[in-house]
Short mmCIF file of C-alpha atoms in Angstrom, two decimals:
data_model
loop_
_atom_site.label_atom_id
_atom_site.label_comp_id
_atom_site.label_asym_id
_atom_site.label_seq_id
_atom_site.Cartn_x
_atom_site.Cartn_y
_atom_site.Cartn_z
CA MET A 1 -10.00 -62.42 -23.64
CA ARG A 2 -6.98 -61.62 -25.37
CA ALA A 3 -8.80 -59.10 -27.41
CA LEU A 4 -10.01 -57.51 -23.55
CA ARG A 5 -6.45 -57.38 -22.98
CA ILE A 6 -5.38 -55.86 -25.72
CA ILE A 7 -8.34 -52.88 -25.08
CA LEU A 8 -7.26 -52.76 -21.65
CA ILE A 9 -3.60 -52.21 -22.35
CA LEU A 10 -4.73 -49.37 -25.00
CA VAL A 11 -6.64 -47.74 -22.99
CA VAL A 12 -4.02 -47.92 -20.28
CA ILE A 13 -1.43 -46.31 -22.91
CA LEU A 14 -3.68 -43.72 -24.36
CA GLY A 15 -4.56 -42.58 -20.35
CA GLY A 16 -0.86 -42.07 -20.11
CA LEU A 17 -0.02 -40.10 -23.17
CA PHE A 18 -3.11 -37.85 -22.19
CA VAL A 19 -1.52 -37.54 -18.96
CA ILE A 20 2.09 -36.94 -20.11
CA ALA A 21 -0.13 -34.32 -22.87
CA ASP A 22 -1.65 -32.69 -20.11
CA ARG A 23 1.21 -32.14 -18.16
CA ILE A 24 3.42 -30.58 -21.01
CA ALA A 25 0.36 -28.19 -21.94
CA VAL A 26 -0.05 -26.96 -18.09
CA HIS A 27 3.81 -26.31 -18.06
CA PHE A 28 3.65 -24.40 -21.24
CA ALA A 29 1.05 -22.50 -19.95
CA GLU A 30 2.52 -21.31 -16.50
CA GLY A 31 5.22 -20.17 -18.87
CA GLN A 32 3.42 -18.03 -21.26
CA ALA A 33 1.32 -16.85 -17.97
CA ALA A 34 4.57 -15.89 -16.09
CA ASP A 35 5.89 -14.05 -18.70
CA LYS A 36 2.86 -12.16 -19.69
CA LEU A 37 2.41 -11.18 -15.90
CA LYS A 38 6.33 -9.93 -15.67
CA SER A 39 5.68 -7.57 -18.56
CA ARG A 40 2.48 -6.67 -17.40
CA GLU A 41 3.69 -5.81 -13.90
CA ASN A 42 7.18 -4.54 -15.26
CA LEU A 43 8.92 -7.15 -13.13
CA ALA A 44 12.56 -7.42 -12.62
CA SER A 45 12.40 -11.41 -12.76
CA THR A 46 9.87 -13.75 -13.49
CA PRO A 47 7.12 -14.94 -11.05
CA ASP A 48 5.98 -18.25 -10.17
CA VAL A 49 2.81 -19.67 -11.76
CA SER A 50 1.14 -22.90 -10.69
CA ILE A 51 -2.09 -23.77 -12.37
CA LYS A 52 -3.77 -26.23 -9.99
CA GLY A 53 -6.44 -29.17 -11.02
CA PHE A 54 -6.62 -32.04 -13.28
CA PRO A 55 -6.92 -32.49 -16.43
CA PHE A 56 -5.66 -28.98 -17.41
CA LEU A 57 -6.93 -29.63 -20.83
CA THR A 58 -10.32 -29.75 -20.13
CA GLN A 59 -10.18 -26.80 -17.94
CA VAL A 60 -9.01 -24.95 -21.34
CA ALA A 61 -11.66 -26.32 -23.00
CA GLY A 62 -13.88 -24.82 -20.61
CA GLY A 63 -12.75 -21.51 -21.18
CA SER A 64 -11.80 -21.09 -17.43
CA LEU A 65 -9.36 -22.03 -14.70
CA ASP A 66 -10.35 -23.44 -11.34
CA ASP A 67 -7.13 -22.08 -9.22
CA VAL A 68 -4.20 -20.07 -10.16
CA GLU A 69 -1.31 -19.73 -7.44
CA VAL A 70 1.32 -16.70 -8.28
CA GLY A 71 4.40 -15.99 -6.59
CA ILE A 72 6.51 -12.81 -6.65
CA LYS A 73 9.57 -12.64 -4.74
CA ASP A 74 10.34 -8.94 -4.98
CA TYR A 75 7.52 -6.39 -6.19
CA GLN A 76 8.01 -2.56 -6.16
CA ALA A 77 4.66 -0.91 -5.01
CA GLU A 78 3.79 2.64 -5.35
CA THR A 79 3.36 4.73 -2.64
CA GLY A 80 1.48 7.78 -4.07
CA THR A 81 4.96 9.76 -3.65
CA ALA A 82 6.56 10.11 -7.07
CA GLY A 83 9.38 8.37 -7.86
CA LYS A 84 9.21 6.65 -4.40
CA THR A 85 8.43 2.82 -4.08
CA ILE A 86 8.15 0.34 -0.98
CA ARG A 87 9.56 -3.24 -1.31
CA ILE A 88 7.33 -6.05 -1.35
CA ASP A 89 8.65 -9.44 -0.60
CA ASN A 90 7.31 -13.01 -1.24
CA LEU A 91 3.74 -11.78 -2.68
CA LYS A 92 1.83 -15.12 -2.88
CA ALA A 93 -1.78 -14.72 -4.61
CA ASP A 94 -4.34 -17.72 -4.91
CA MET A 95 -6.41 -16.74 -8.22
CA LYS A 96 -9.95 -18.41 -8.52
CA GLY A 97 -12.17 -18.64 -11.62
CA VAL A 98 -9.57 -17.34 -14.05
CA SER A 99 -10.85 -16.75 -17.47
CA PHE A 100 -8.83 -16.23 -20.81
CA SER A 101 -9.57 -14.75 -24.25
CA GLY A 102 -9.42 -17.26 -26.97
CA ASP A 103 -5.89 -16.04 -28.09
CA TYR A 104 -4.91 -16.16 -24.40
CA SER A 105 -3.74 -12.60 -24.75
CA SER A 106 -5.73 -11.79 -21.48
CA ALA A 107 -6.77 -13.34 -18.47
CA THR A 108 -8.85 -12.26 -15.29
CA ALA A 109 -9.66 -13.54 -12.08
CA ASP A 110 -13.08 -13.54 -10.21
CA SER A 111 -11.51 -13.39 -7.00
CA ALA A 112 -7.68 -13.41 -5.68
CA THR A 113 -6.45 -13.94 -1.82
CA GLY A 114 -2.72 -13.64 -0.82
CA THR A 115 -0.37 -12.49 1.60
CA ALA A 116 3.24 -11.08 1.35
CA THR A 117 5.77 -8.93 3.80
CA VAL A 118 7.13 -5.38 4.39
CA SER A 119 10.19 -6.02 6.06
CA TYR A 120 10.83 -3.59 9.15
CA ALA A 121 14.11 -2.08 7.43
CA GLU A 122 11.75 -1.38 4.45
CA LEU A 123 8.91 0.50 6.68
CA LEU A 124 11.65 2.21 8.64
CA LYS A 125 12.10 4.47 5.61
CA THR A 126 8.78 6.18 6.07
CA ALA A 127 9.49 6.84 9.96
CA LYS A 128 10.78 10.20 10.91
CA SER A 129 14.60 8.77 11.36
CA GLU A 130 16.09 12.11 11.34
CA PRO A 131 15.92 14.23 14.76
CA THR A 132 12.85 16.35 14.85
CA GLU A 133 12.11 18.81 17.51
CA VAL A 134 9.56 18.12 19.77
CA ALA A 135 9.91 20.83 22.41
CA PRO A 136 12.38 23.70 22.88
CA GLY A 137 15.82 21.76 23.34
CA ILE A 138 14.55 18.76 22.81
CA THR A 139 14.74 16.34 19.55
CA ALA A 140 13.38 13.18 18.95
CA ARG A 141 13.62 10.17 15.96
CA VAL A 142 12.44 6.72 15.04
CA VAL A 143 15.84 4.65 15.07
CA GLY A 144 14.28 1.00 14.72
CA LEU A 145 11.09 -1.26 14.12
CA SER A 146 10.85 -4.79 15.44
CA ASP A 147 8.33 -7.20 16.23
CA GLY A 148 6.88 -6.59 19.66
CA GLY A 149 5.07 -9.82 19.83
CA ASN A 150 1.17 -10.28 20.32
CA GLY A 151 0.38 -8.61 17.01
CA LYS A 152 2.41 -5.24 17.75
CA ILE A 153 5.19 -3.65 16.55
CA LYS A 154 8.10 -2.36 18.92
CA VAL A 155 8.63 1.35 17.86
CA LYS A 156 12.40 2.41 19.36
CA VAL A 157 12.52 6.00 19.82
CA GLU A 158 15.40 7.88 20.49
CA GLY A 159 15.10 11.79 22.52
CA THR A 160 17.71 14.08 22.85
CA VAL A 161 18.16 16.84 25.54
CA ALA A 162 20.59 19.41 23.65
CA SER A 163 21.12 21.60 26.82
CA LEU A 164 21.51 18.70 29.40
CA GLY A 165 23.90 16.66 26.53
CA ILE A 166 21.65 13.46 27.30
CA THR A 167 19.98 10.89 24.83
CA GLN A 168 18.02 8.23 25.74
CA THR A 169 16.29 5.77 24.18
CA VAL A 170 12.50 4.56 24.72
CA ASN A 171 10.71 1.41 23.14
CA VAL A 172 6.98 1.94 22.31
CA LEU A 173 4.50 -0.87 21.44
CA SER A 174 2.19 0.11 18.32
CA THR A 175 -0.51 -1.09 16.93
CA VAL A 176 -0.71 -1.35 12.91
CA THR A 177 -3.86 -1.38 10.89
CA VAL A 178 -4.80 -0.68 7.07
CA GLU A 179 -6.71 2.36 6.27
CA ASN A 180 -7.78 3.57 2.79
CA ASP A 181 -4.60 1.25 1.17
CA LYS A 182 -2.30 2.87 4.00
CA VAL A 183 -0.31 0.56 6.28
CA GLN A 184 -0.92 2.86 9.71
CA VAL A 185 1.25 2.57 12.94
CA HIS A 186 -0.07 4.42 16.26
CA ALA A 187 1.53 4.00 19.75
CA ASP A 188 -0.65 2.45 22.50
CA SER A 189 0.75 4.52 24.85
CA LEU A 190 3.21 7.72 24.72
CA PRO A 191 7.03 7.97 25.79
CA ARG A 192 8.09 10.35 28.18
CA LEU A 193 11.13 12.36 26.78
CA GLY A 194 13.07 14.65 28.84
CA ALA A 195 11.68 16.48 32.01
CA GLY A 196 9.75 18.83 30.52
CA SER A 197 6.29 18.81 29.54
CA ILE A 198 5.70 17.92 25.72
CA ALA A 199 2.56 17.94 24.09
CA ASP A 200 0.94 14.53 22.89
CA SER A 201 0.41 15.71 19.31
CA ARG A 202 4.23 16.51 18.82
CA ILE A 203 4.92 12.97 20.48
CA ARG A 204 2.72 11.40 17.92
CA GLU A 205 4.29 13.11 15.14
CA ILE A 206 7.16 11.07 15.39
CA THR A 207 5.86 7.58 17.05
CA ASP A 208 2.78 7.63 14.33
CA PHE A 209 3.59 7.05 10.96
CA GLN A 210 1.74 5.80 7.98
CA GLN A 211 2.54 3.99 4.53
CA ALA A 212 0.73 3.89 1.34
CA ILE A 213 1.03 0.93 -0.70
CA ASP A 214 -0.38 1.40 -4.07
CA ARG A 215 -0.89 -0.46 -7.79
CA LEU A 216 -0.10 -3.87 -6.24
CA PRO A 217 -0.35 -6.60 -9.39
CA GLY A 218 -3.70 -6.88 -10.99
CA GLY A 219 -5.39 -4.35 -8.93
CA ILE A 220 -5.59 -6.33 -5.74
CA LYS A 221 -5.79 -4.29 -2.63
CA LEU A 222 -4.73 -4.27 0.93
CA ASP A 223 -7.10 -6.13 3.28
CA LYS A 224 -5.37 -6.31 6.87
CA VAL A 225 -2.18 -6.50 8.41
CA GLU A 226 0.05 -7.69 11.38
CA ALA A 227 2.98 -7.71 13.20
CA ALA A 228 5.58 -10.67 12.26
CA PRO A 229 9.31 -11.69 13.42
CA ASP A 230 10.66 -10.67 9.87
CA GLY A 231 8.25 -7.67 9.14
CA VAL A 232 4.62 -6.76 8.64
CA GLU A 233 2.54 -9.26 6.88
CA ILE A 234 0.24 -8.00 4.74
CA HIS A 235 -3.01 -9.66 3.66
CA VAL A 236 -4.27 -8.78 -0.14
CA LYS A 237 -7.83 -9.42 -1.78
CA GLY A 238 -9.25 -8.42 -4.72
CA SER A 239 -11.91 -9.36 -7.40
CA ASP A 240 -11.96 -9.09 -11.40
CA VAL A 241 -8.04 -9.70 -11.02
CA ARG A 242 -6.21 -8.97 -14.33
CA LEU A 243 -3.39 -11.46 -14.76
CA ALA A 244 -2.95 -10.06 -18.47
CA GLY A 245 -3.70 -8.38 -20.90
#
């Protein structure tokens, strides 16, 4: 009985040491992965990397991690226009099946899904905020974006009739979609500006606009988008997503 008790104590001690070693190893690996991702994507701050699953050491021995979560608070995405970027807030991605090279210099996930937010203030930079002539003596511009409820964006359009010295503001509910890596805003119905007749195409030059979002981390792509209280929430996905190397 005494020998059995000693064996059990040793098993508990060794098990505890294994857990401690496993947690130290995963913490170190998370830090290394975060540093490599920061360098690869040229990020201003170090991202959050969380390796899920236990034990970590047996996953390493198998050469693949089941689940890795990545969080980037502020990411400057390219827009397809030289020198112009758009800020993506709180990008969170869940990577599945992450394999890595023997020296850990590269890592690739089989698949990834995630979410992020583009604030209305950031998206507003894409819209026509400078007065644009839509008819003789009538100009219009977008002066604000906000949550319109039920998945819609509220686009605030300001119209000015120069001859009468009248400026009016109207709200337009718009649908937001994703197409070809672009966030597209399309008015459900068009506002009436001034007393004259204005071609729908001219009004849509103001109310409708799009914003390309390119080169997201690891090669993930836009999947879908929806209006939210603080901005436009984008959903992303990808396969063979490169985390490092």
